[in-house]
Short mmCIF file of C-alpha atoms and ligand atoms in Angstrom, two decimals:
data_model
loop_
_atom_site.label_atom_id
_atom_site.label_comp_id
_atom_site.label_asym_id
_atom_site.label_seq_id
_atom_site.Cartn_x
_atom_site.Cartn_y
_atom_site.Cartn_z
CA UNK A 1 -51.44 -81.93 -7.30
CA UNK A 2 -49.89 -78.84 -8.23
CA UNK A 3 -51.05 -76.51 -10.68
CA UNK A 4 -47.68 -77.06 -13.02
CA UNK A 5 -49.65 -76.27 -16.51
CA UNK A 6 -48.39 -73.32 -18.91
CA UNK A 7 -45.00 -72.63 -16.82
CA UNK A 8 -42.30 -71.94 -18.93
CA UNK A 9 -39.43 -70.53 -16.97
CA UNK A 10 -39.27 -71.78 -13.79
CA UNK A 11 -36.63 -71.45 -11.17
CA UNK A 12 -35.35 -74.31 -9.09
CA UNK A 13 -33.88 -74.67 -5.74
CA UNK A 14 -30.99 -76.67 -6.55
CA UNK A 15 -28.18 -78.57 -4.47
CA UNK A 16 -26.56 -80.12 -6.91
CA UNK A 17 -27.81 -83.67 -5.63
CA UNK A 18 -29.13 -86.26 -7.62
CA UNK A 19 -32.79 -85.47 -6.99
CA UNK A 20 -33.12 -81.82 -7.91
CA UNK A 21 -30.65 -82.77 -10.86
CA UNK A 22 -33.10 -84.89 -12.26
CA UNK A 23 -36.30 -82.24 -11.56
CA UNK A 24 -33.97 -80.52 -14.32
CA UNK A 25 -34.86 -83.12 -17.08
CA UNK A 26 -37.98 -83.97 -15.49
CA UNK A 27 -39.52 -80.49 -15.63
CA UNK A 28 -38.72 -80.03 -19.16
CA UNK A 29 -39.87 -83.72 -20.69
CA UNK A 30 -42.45 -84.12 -18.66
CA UNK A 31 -43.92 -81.00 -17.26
CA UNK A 32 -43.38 -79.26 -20.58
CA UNK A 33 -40.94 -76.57 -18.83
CA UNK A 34 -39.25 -74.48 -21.31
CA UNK A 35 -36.27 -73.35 -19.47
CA UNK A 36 -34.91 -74.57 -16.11
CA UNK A 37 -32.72 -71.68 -14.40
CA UNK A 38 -31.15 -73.15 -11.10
CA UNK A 39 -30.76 -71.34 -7.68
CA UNK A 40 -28.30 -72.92 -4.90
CA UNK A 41 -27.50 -70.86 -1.59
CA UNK A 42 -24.22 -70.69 -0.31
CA UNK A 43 -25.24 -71.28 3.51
CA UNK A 44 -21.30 -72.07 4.20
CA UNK A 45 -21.94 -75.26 3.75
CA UNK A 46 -17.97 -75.57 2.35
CA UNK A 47 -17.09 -76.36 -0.98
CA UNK A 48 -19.70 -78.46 -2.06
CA UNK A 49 -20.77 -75.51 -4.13
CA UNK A 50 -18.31 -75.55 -6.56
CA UNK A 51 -19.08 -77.76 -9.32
CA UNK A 52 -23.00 -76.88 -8.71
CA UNK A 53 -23.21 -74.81 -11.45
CA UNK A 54 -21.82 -77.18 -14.16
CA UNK A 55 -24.07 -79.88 -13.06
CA UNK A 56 -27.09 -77.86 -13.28
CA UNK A 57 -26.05 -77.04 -16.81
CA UNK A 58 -24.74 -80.40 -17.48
CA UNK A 59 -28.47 -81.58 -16.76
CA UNK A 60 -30.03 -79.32 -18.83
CA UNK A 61 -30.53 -75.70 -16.75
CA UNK A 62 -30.62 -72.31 -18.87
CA UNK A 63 -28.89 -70.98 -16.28
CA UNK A 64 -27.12 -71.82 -12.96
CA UNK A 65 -26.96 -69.24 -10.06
CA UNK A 66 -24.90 -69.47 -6.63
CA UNK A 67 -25.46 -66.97 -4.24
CA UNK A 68 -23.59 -66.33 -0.94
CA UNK A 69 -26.39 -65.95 1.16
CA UNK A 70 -24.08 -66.62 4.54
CA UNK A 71 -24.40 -62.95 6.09
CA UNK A 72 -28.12 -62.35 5.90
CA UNK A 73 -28.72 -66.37 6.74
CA UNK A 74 -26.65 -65.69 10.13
CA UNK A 75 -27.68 -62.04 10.80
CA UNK A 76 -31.66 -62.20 10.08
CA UNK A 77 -32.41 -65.57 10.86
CA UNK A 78 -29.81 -67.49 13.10
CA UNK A 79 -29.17 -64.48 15.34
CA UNK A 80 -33.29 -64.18 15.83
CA UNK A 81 -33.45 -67.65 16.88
CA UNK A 82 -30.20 -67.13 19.23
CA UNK A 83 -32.57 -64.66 20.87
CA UNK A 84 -35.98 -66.80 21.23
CA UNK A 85 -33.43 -69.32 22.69
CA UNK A 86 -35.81 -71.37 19.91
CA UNK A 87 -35.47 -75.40 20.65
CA UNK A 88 -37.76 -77.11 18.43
CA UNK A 89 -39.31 -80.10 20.85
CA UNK A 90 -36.87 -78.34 23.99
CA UNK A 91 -33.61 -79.74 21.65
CA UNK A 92 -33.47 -78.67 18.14
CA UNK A 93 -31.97 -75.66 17.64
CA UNK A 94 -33.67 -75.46 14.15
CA UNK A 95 -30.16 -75.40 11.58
CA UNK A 96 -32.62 -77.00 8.47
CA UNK A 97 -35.49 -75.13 9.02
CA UNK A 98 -34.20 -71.71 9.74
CA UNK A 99 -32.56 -71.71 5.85
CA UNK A 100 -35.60 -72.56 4.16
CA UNK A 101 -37.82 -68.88 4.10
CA UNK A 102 -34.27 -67.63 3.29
CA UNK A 103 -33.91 -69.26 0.31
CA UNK A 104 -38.11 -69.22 -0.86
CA UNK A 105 -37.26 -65.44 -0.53
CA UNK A 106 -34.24 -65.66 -2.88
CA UNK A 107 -35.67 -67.92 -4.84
CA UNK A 108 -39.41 -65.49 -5.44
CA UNK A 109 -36.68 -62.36 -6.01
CA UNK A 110 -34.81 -64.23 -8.87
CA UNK A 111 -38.25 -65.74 -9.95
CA UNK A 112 -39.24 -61.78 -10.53
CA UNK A 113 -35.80 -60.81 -12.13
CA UNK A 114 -35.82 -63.55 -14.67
CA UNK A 115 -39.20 -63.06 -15.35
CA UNK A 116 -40.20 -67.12 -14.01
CA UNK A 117 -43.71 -67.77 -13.73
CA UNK A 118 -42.80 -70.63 -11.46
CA UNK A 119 -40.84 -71.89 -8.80
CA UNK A 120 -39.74 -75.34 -7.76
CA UNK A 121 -38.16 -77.23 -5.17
CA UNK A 122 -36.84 -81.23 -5.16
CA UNK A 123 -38.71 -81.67 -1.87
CA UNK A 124 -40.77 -85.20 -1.39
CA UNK A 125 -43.86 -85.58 0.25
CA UNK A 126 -42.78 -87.09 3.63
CA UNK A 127 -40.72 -84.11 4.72
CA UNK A 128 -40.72 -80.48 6.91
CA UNK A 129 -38.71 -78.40 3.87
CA UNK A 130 -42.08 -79.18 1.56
CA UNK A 131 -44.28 -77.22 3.76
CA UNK A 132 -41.51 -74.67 4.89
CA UNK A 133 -40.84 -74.02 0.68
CA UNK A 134 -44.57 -74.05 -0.15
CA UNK A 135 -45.97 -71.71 2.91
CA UNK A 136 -43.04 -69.33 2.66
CA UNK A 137 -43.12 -69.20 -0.96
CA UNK A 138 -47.36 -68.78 -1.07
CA UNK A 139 -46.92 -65.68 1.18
CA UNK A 140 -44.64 -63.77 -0.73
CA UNK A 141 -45.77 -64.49 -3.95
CA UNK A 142 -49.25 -65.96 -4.28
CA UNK A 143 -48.99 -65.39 -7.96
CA UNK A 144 -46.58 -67.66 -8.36
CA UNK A 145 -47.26 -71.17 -9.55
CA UNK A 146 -44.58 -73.67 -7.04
CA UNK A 147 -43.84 -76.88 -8.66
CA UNK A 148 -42.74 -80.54 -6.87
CA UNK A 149 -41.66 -82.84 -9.05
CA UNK A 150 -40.41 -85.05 -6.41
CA UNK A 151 -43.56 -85.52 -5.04
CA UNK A 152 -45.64 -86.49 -7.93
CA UNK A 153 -42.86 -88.52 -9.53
CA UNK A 154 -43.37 -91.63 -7.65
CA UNK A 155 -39.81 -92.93 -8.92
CA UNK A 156 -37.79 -95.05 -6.22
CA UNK A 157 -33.88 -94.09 -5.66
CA UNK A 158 -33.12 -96.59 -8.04
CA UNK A 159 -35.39 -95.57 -11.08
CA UNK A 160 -34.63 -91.79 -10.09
CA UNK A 161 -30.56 -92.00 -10.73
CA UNK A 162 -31.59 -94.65 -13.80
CA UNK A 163 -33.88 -91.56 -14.90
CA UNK A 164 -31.44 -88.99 -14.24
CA UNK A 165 -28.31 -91.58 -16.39
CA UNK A 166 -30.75 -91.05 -19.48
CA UNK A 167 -30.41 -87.45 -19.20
CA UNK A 168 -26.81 -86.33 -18.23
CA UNK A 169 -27.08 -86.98 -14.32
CA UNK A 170 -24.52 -88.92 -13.25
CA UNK A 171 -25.18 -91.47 -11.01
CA UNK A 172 -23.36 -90.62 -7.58
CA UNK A 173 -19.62 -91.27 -8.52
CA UNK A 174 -18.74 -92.40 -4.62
CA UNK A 175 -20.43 -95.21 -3.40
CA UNK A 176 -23.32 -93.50 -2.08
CA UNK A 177 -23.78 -92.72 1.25
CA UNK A 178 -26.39 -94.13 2.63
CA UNK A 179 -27.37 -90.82 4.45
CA UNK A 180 -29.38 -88.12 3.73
CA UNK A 181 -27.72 -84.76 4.77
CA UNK A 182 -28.39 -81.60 4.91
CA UNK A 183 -25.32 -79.09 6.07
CA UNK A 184 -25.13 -75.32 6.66
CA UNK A 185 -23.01 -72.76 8.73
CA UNK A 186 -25.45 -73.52 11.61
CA UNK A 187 -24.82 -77.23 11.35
CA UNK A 188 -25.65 -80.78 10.18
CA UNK A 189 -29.25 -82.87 10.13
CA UNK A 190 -28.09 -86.66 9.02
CA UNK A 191 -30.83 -89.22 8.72
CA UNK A 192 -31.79 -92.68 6.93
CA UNK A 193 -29.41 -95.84 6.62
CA UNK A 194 -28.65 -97.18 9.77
CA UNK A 195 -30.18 -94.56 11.62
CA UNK A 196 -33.64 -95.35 10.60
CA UNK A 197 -33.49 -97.66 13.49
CA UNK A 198 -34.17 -95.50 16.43
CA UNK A 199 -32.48 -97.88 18.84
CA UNK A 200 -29.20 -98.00 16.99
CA UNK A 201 -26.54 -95.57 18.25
CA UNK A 202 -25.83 -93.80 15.65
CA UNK A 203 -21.99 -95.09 14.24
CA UNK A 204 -19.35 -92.49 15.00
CA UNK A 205 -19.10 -92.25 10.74
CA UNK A 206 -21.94 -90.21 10.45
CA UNK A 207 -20.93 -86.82 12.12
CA UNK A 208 -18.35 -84.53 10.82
CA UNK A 209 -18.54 -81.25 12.84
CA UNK A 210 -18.04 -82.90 16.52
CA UNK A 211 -16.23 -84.94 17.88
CA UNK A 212 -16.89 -88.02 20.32
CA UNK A 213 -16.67 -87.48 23.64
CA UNK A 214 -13.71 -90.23 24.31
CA UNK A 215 -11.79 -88.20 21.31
CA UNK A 216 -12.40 -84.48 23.46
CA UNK A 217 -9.39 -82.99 25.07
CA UNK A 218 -8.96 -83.83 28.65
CA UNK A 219 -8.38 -80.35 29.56
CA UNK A 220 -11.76 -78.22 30.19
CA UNK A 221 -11.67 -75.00 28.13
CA UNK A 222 -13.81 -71.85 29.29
CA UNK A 223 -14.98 -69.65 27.17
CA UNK A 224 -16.50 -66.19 27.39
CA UNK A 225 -18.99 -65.00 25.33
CA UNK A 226 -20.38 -61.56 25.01
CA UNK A 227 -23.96 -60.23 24.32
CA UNK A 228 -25.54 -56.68 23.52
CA UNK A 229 -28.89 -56.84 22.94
CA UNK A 230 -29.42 -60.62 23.21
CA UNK A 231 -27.08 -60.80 19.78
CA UNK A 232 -23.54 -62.51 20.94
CA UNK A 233 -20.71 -60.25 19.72
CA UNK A 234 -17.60 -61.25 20.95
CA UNK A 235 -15.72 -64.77 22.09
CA UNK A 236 -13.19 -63.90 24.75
CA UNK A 237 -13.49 -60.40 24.46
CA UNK A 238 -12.58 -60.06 20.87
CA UNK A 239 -14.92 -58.67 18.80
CA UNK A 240 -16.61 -60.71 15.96
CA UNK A 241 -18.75 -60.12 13.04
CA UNK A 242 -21.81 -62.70 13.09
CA UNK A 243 -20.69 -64.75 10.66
CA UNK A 244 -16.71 -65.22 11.92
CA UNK A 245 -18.67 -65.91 15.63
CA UNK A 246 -20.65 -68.44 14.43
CA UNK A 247 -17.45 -70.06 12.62
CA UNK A 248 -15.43 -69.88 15.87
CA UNK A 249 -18.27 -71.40 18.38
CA UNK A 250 -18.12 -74.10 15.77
CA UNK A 251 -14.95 -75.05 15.93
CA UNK A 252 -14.75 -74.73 20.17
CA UNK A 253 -17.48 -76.56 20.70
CA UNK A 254 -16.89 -79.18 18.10
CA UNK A 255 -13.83 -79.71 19.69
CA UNK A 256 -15.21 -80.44 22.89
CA UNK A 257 -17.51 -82.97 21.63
CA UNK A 258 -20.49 -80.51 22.57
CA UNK A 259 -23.60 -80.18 20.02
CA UNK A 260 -24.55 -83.57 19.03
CA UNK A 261 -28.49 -84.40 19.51
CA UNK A 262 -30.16 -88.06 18.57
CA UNK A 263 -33.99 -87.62 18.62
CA UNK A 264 -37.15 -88.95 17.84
CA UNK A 265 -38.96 -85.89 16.29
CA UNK A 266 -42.50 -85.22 15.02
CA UNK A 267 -42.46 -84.05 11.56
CA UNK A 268 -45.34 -81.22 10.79
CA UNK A 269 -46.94 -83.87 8.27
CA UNK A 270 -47.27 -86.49 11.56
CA UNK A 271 -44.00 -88.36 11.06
CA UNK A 272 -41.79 -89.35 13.80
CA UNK A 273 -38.67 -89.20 12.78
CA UNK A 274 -35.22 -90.34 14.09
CA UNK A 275 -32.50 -87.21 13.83
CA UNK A 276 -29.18 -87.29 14.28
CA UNK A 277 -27.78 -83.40 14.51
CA UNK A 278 -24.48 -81.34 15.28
CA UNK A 279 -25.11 -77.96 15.87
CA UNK A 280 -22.21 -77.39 18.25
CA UNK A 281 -21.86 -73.46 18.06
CA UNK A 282 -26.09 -72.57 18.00
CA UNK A 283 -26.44 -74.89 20.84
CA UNK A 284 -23.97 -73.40 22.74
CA UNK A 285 -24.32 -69.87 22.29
CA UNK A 286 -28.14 -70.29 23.06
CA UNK A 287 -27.30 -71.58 26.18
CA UNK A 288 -25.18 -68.71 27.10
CA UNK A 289 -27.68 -66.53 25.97
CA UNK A 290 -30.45 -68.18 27.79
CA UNK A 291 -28.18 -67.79 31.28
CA UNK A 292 -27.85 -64.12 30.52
CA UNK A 293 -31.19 -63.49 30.47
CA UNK A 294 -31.80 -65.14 33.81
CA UNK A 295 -29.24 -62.62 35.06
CA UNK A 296 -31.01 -59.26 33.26
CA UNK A 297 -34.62 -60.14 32.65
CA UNK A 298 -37.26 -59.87 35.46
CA UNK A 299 -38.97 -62.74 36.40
CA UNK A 300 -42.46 -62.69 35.12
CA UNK A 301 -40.86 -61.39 31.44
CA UNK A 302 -38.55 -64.09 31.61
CA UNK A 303 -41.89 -66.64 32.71
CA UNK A 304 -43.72 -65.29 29.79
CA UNK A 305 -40.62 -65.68 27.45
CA UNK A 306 -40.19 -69.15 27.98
CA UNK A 307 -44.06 -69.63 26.83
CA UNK A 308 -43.39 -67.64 23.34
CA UNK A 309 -40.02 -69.10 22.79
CA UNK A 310 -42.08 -72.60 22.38
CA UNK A 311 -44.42 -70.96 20.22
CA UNK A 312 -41.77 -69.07 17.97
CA UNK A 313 -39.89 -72.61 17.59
CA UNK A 314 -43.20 -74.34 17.05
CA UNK A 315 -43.84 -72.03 13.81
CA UNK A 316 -40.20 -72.01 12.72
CA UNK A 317 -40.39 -75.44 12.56
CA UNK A 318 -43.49 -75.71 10.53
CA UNK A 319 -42.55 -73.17 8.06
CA UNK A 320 -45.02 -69.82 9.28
CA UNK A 321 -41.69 -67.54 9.31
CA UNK A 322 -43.41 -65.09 6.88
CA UNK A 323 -46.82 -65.45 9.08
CA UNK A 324 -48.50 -63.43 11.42
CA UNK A 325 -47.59 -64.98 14.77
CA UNK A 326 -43.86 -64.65 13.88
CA UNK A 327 -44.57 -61.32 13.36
CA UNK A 328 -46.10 -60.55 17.28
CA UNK A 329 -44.01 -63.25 18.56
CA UNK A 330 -40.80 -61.06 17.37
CA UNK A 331 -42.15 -57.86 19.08
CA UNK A 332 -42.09 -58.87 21.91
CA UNK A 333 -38.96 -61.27 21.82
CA UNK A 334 -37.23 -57.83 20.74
CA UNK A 335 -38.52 -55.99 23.24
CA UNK A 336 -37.24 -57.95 25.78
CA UNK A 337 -33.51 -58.58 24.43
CA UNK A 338 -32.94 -54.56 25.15
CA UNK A 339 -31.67 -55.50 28.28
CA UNK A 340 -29.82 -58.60 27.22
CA UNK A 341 -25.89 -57.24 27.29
CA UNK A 342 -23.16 -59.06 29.41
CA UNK A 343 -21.42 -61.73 28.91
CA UNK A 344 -21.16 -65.62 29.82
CA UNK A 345 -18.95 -67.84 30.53
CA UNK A 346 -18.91 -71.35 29.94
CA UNK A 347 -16.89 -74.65 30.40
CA UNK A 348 -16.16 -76.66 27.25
CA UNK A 349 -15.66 -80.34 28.61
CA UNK A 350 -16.05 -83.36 27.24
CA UNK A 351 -18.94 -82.73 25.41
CA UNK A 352 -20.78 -80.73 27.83
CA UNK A 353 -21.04 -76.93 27.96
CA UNK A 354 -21.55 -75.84 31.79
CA UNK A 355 -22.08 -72.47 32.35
CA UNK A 356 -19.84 -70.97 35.14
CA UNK A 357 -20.63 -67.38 35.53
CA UNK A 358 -22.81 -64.77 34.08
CA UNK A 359 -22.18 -60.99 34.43
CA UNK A 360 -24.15 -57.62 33.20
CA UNK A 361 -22.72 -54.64 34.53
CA UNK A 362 -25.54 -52.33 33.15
CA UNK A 363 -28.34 -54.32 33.15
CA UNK A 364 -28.18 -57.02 36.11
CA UNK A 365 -31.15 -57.46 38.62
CA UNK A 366 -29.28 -59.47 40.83
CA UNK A 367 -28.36 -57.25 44.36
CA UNK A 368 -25.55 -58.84 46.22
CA UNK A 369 -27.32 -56.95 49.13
CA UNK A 370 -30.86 -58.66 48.73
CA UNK A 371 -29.16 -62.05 48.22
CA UNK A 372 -26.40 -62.19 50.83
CA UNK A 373 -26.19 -64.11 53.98
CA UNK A 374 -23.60 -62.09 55.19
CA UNK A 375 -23.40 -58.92 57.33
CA UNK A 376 -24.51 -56.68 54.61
CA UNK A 377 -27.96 -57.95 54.28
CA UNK A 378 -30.54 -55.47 53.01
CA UNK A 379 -33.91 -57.98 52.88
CA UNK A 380 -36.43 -56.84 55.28
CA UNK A 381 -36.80 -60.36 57.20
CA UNK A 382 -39.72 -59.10 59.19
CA UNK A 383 -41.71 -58.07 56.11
CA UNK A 384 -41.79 -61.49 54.96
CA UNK A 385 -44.33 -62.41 57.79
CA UNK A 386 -46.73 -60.46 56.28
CA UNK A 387 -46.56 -61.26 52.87
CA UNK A 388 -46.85 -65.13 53.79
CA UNK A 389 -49.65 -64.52 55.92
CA UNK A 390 -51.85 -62.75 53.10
CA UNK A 391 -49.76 -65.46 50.63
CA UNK A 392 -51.05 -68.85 51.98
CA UNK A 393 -54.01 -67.69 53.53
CA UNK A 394 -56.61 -69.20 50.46
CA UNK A 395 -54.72 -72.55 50.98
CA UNK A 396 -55.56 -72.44 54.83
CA UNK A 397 -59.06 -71.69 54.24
CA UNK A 398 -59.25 -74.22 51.73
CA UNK A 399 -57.48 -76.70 54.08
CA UNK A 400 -59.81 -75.63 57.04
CA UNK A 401 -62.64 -76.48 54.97
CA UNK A 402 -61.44 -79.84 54.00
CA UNK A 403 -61.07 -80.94 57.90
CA UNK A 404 -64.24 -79.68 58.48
CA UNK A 405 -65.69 -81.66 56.11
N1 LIG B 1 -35.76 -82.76 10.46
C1 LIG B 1 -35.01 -81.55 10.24
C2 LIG B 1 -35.95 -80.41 9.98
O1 LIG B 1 -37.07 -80.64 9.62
C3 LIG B 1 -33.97 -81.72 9.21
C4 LIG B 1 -34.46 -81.87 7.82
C5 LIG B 1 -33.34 -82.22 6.93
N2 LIG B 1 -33.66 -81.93 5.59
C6 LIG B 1 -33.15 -82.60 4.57
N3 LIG B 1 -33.47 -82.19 3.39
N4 LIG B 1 -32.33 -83.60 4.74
O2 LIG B 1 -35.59 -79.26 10.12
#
């Protein structure tokens, strides 16, 4: 249980949703909170944002604050993650978890400008945010007290929104959806209702970003995407700030029908968990990335890359951005992406995303003259003998041994 005695101000991480409404109330009548001041993110999430802050102070918050956080979510966390091609499990590209030490960061600064001597968050108990929150927020700012409601309430969905009716919450005005989403520029995560089943294909209702395959345009689109230093900077050779790039890959690859995922993933609290996602521009532009550095990074780096990139999604995932290992991990990650400029392209068609050609005109280790089977061949052929003799000569020994017997 958390230590939640003697905070007066606290700051909340707030979406406006009926949950971390009601921690508004809840904190105050029951916790014995003084004053509730609200933080949401703008992650480009769209316009959900807008009547955030009159909710929050329709519920009961001191204060409401919205912060565009869009720039430094894309540039400092996406744009890492771009370059650790990170895959949580070898699929998720990590949209959810990548905003969370973003917004524990925000959240400790405002905590310090307001003078708060607590945080909170409207995560549950079953979920990854709860630990991402908790970890992130314990390494910045070990002083401060972070506070759960939702996961000491005990209240179902029913008593919460009844709870939350007693206290100026209004009940979802829509009929609710039975999904629980969570959206940013890098994409959506959708799970529960239907989709609880894992053998149920997910209904076509659920995603907004893509579209289905049978809906994608006949005609195959290519697009070329350009790198320096493992960041991409430029869709068909116009230049793009981060976040416009991001925005554009979207929309192409939505298009396509390219970036949906449905998978069974382990939670860090032991959960498996059915996911449904659309991350159509993060998938794609790791991919491109990925096939660039096949192109400019030398085989044992790229061997030992693929080891750390598990590792440096592994963490993301379980909410140790702000920990050590991230830390080394990123060192070397950087390291390597010095040599990561060219550009890719690939083939948007119905929902696949097929890389067709790579190029790095400073920093390719591919030799046409090595590689050939034409005329201009440069390979010493005769030095091969050699090396295979000295290569396989512990297997034949071994093998000798074995017909011995
Ligand atoms: N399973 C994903 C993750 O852990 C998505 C979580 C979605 N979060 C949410 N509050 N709906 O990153």
């Amino acid at each position: 249980m958390s230590d939640r005695s003697r905070a007066k101000r606290v700051v909340l991480a707030y979406s406006g949703g009926v949950d971390t409404s009601v921690c508004i109330p809840y904190l105050k009548q029951e916790w014995g909170v003084e004053e509730v001041i609200t933080f949401a993110a703008d992650l480009g999430q769209g316009d959900e944002l807008e009547p955030i802050q009159r909710k929050a102070l329709e519920a009961g918050a001191t204060q409401s604050i919205v912060d565009d956080l869009i720039a430094p979510f894309i540039g400092e966390f996406a744009f890492p993650a771009i370059r650790a091609n990170a895959l949580y499990e070898g699929r998720y590209p990590l949209s959810t978890a990548l905003a969370r030490p973003l917004i524990a960061r925000r959240l400790v600064e405002i905590a310090r400008e307001v003078g708060a001597d607590a945080v909170a968050h409207g995560c549950t108990g079953k979920g990854n945010d709860q630990v991402r929150f908790d970890v992130a927020i314990g390494s910045l700012a070990p002083d401060l007290k972070v506070l759960a409601p939702a996961r000491e309430w005990g209240m179902s969905r029913e008593e919460t929104i009844a709870y939350g009716e007693r206290c100026g919450v209004p009940s979802p005005v829509s009929k609710a959806s039975p999904y629980s989403i969570d959206l940013n520029l890098l994409g959506r995560s959708i799970e529960a209702g239907a989709l609880e089943d894992p053998a149920v294909e997910p209904p076509e209702e659920v995603y907004a970003l893509t579209c289905s395959v049978e809906a994608a345009p006949a005609e195959p689109r290519i697009v070329e995407i350009g790198f320096e230093q493992g960041n991409p900077v430029s869709l068909d050779g116009e230049r793009l700030d981060p976040v416009s790039l991001i925005r554009r890959a979207n929309a192409l690859a939505g298009s396509h029908g390219f970036g949906r995922l449905d998978m069974v993933e382990n939670r860090v609290v032991g959960i498996k968990s059915r996911e449904i996602y659309e991350t159509p521009g993060l998938l794609l532009l790791i991919r491109a990335h990925q096939d660039l550095e096949s192109l400019t990074l030398a085989a044992d780096v790229l061997r030992a890359k693929r080891q750390i990139e598990m590792q440096w999604g592994d963490l993301v995932y379980q909410g140790l951005w702000f920990g050590p290992l991230k830390d080394a991990l990123d060192g070397f990650i950087d390291r390597t992406q010095v040599a990561v400029n060219g550009s890719v392209r690939v083939k948007l068609h119905k929902g696949n995303a097929t890389v067709v050609g790579r190029s790095s005109s400073t920093n390719s280790l591919y030799v046409p003259t090595m590689a050939t089977y034409g005329a201009e061949d440069r390979f010493d052929h005769k030095a091969a003998e050699g090396f295979i003799y000295v290569w396989g000569l512990p297997s034949r020994l071994w093998a000798t041994r074995q017909r011995l017997g």
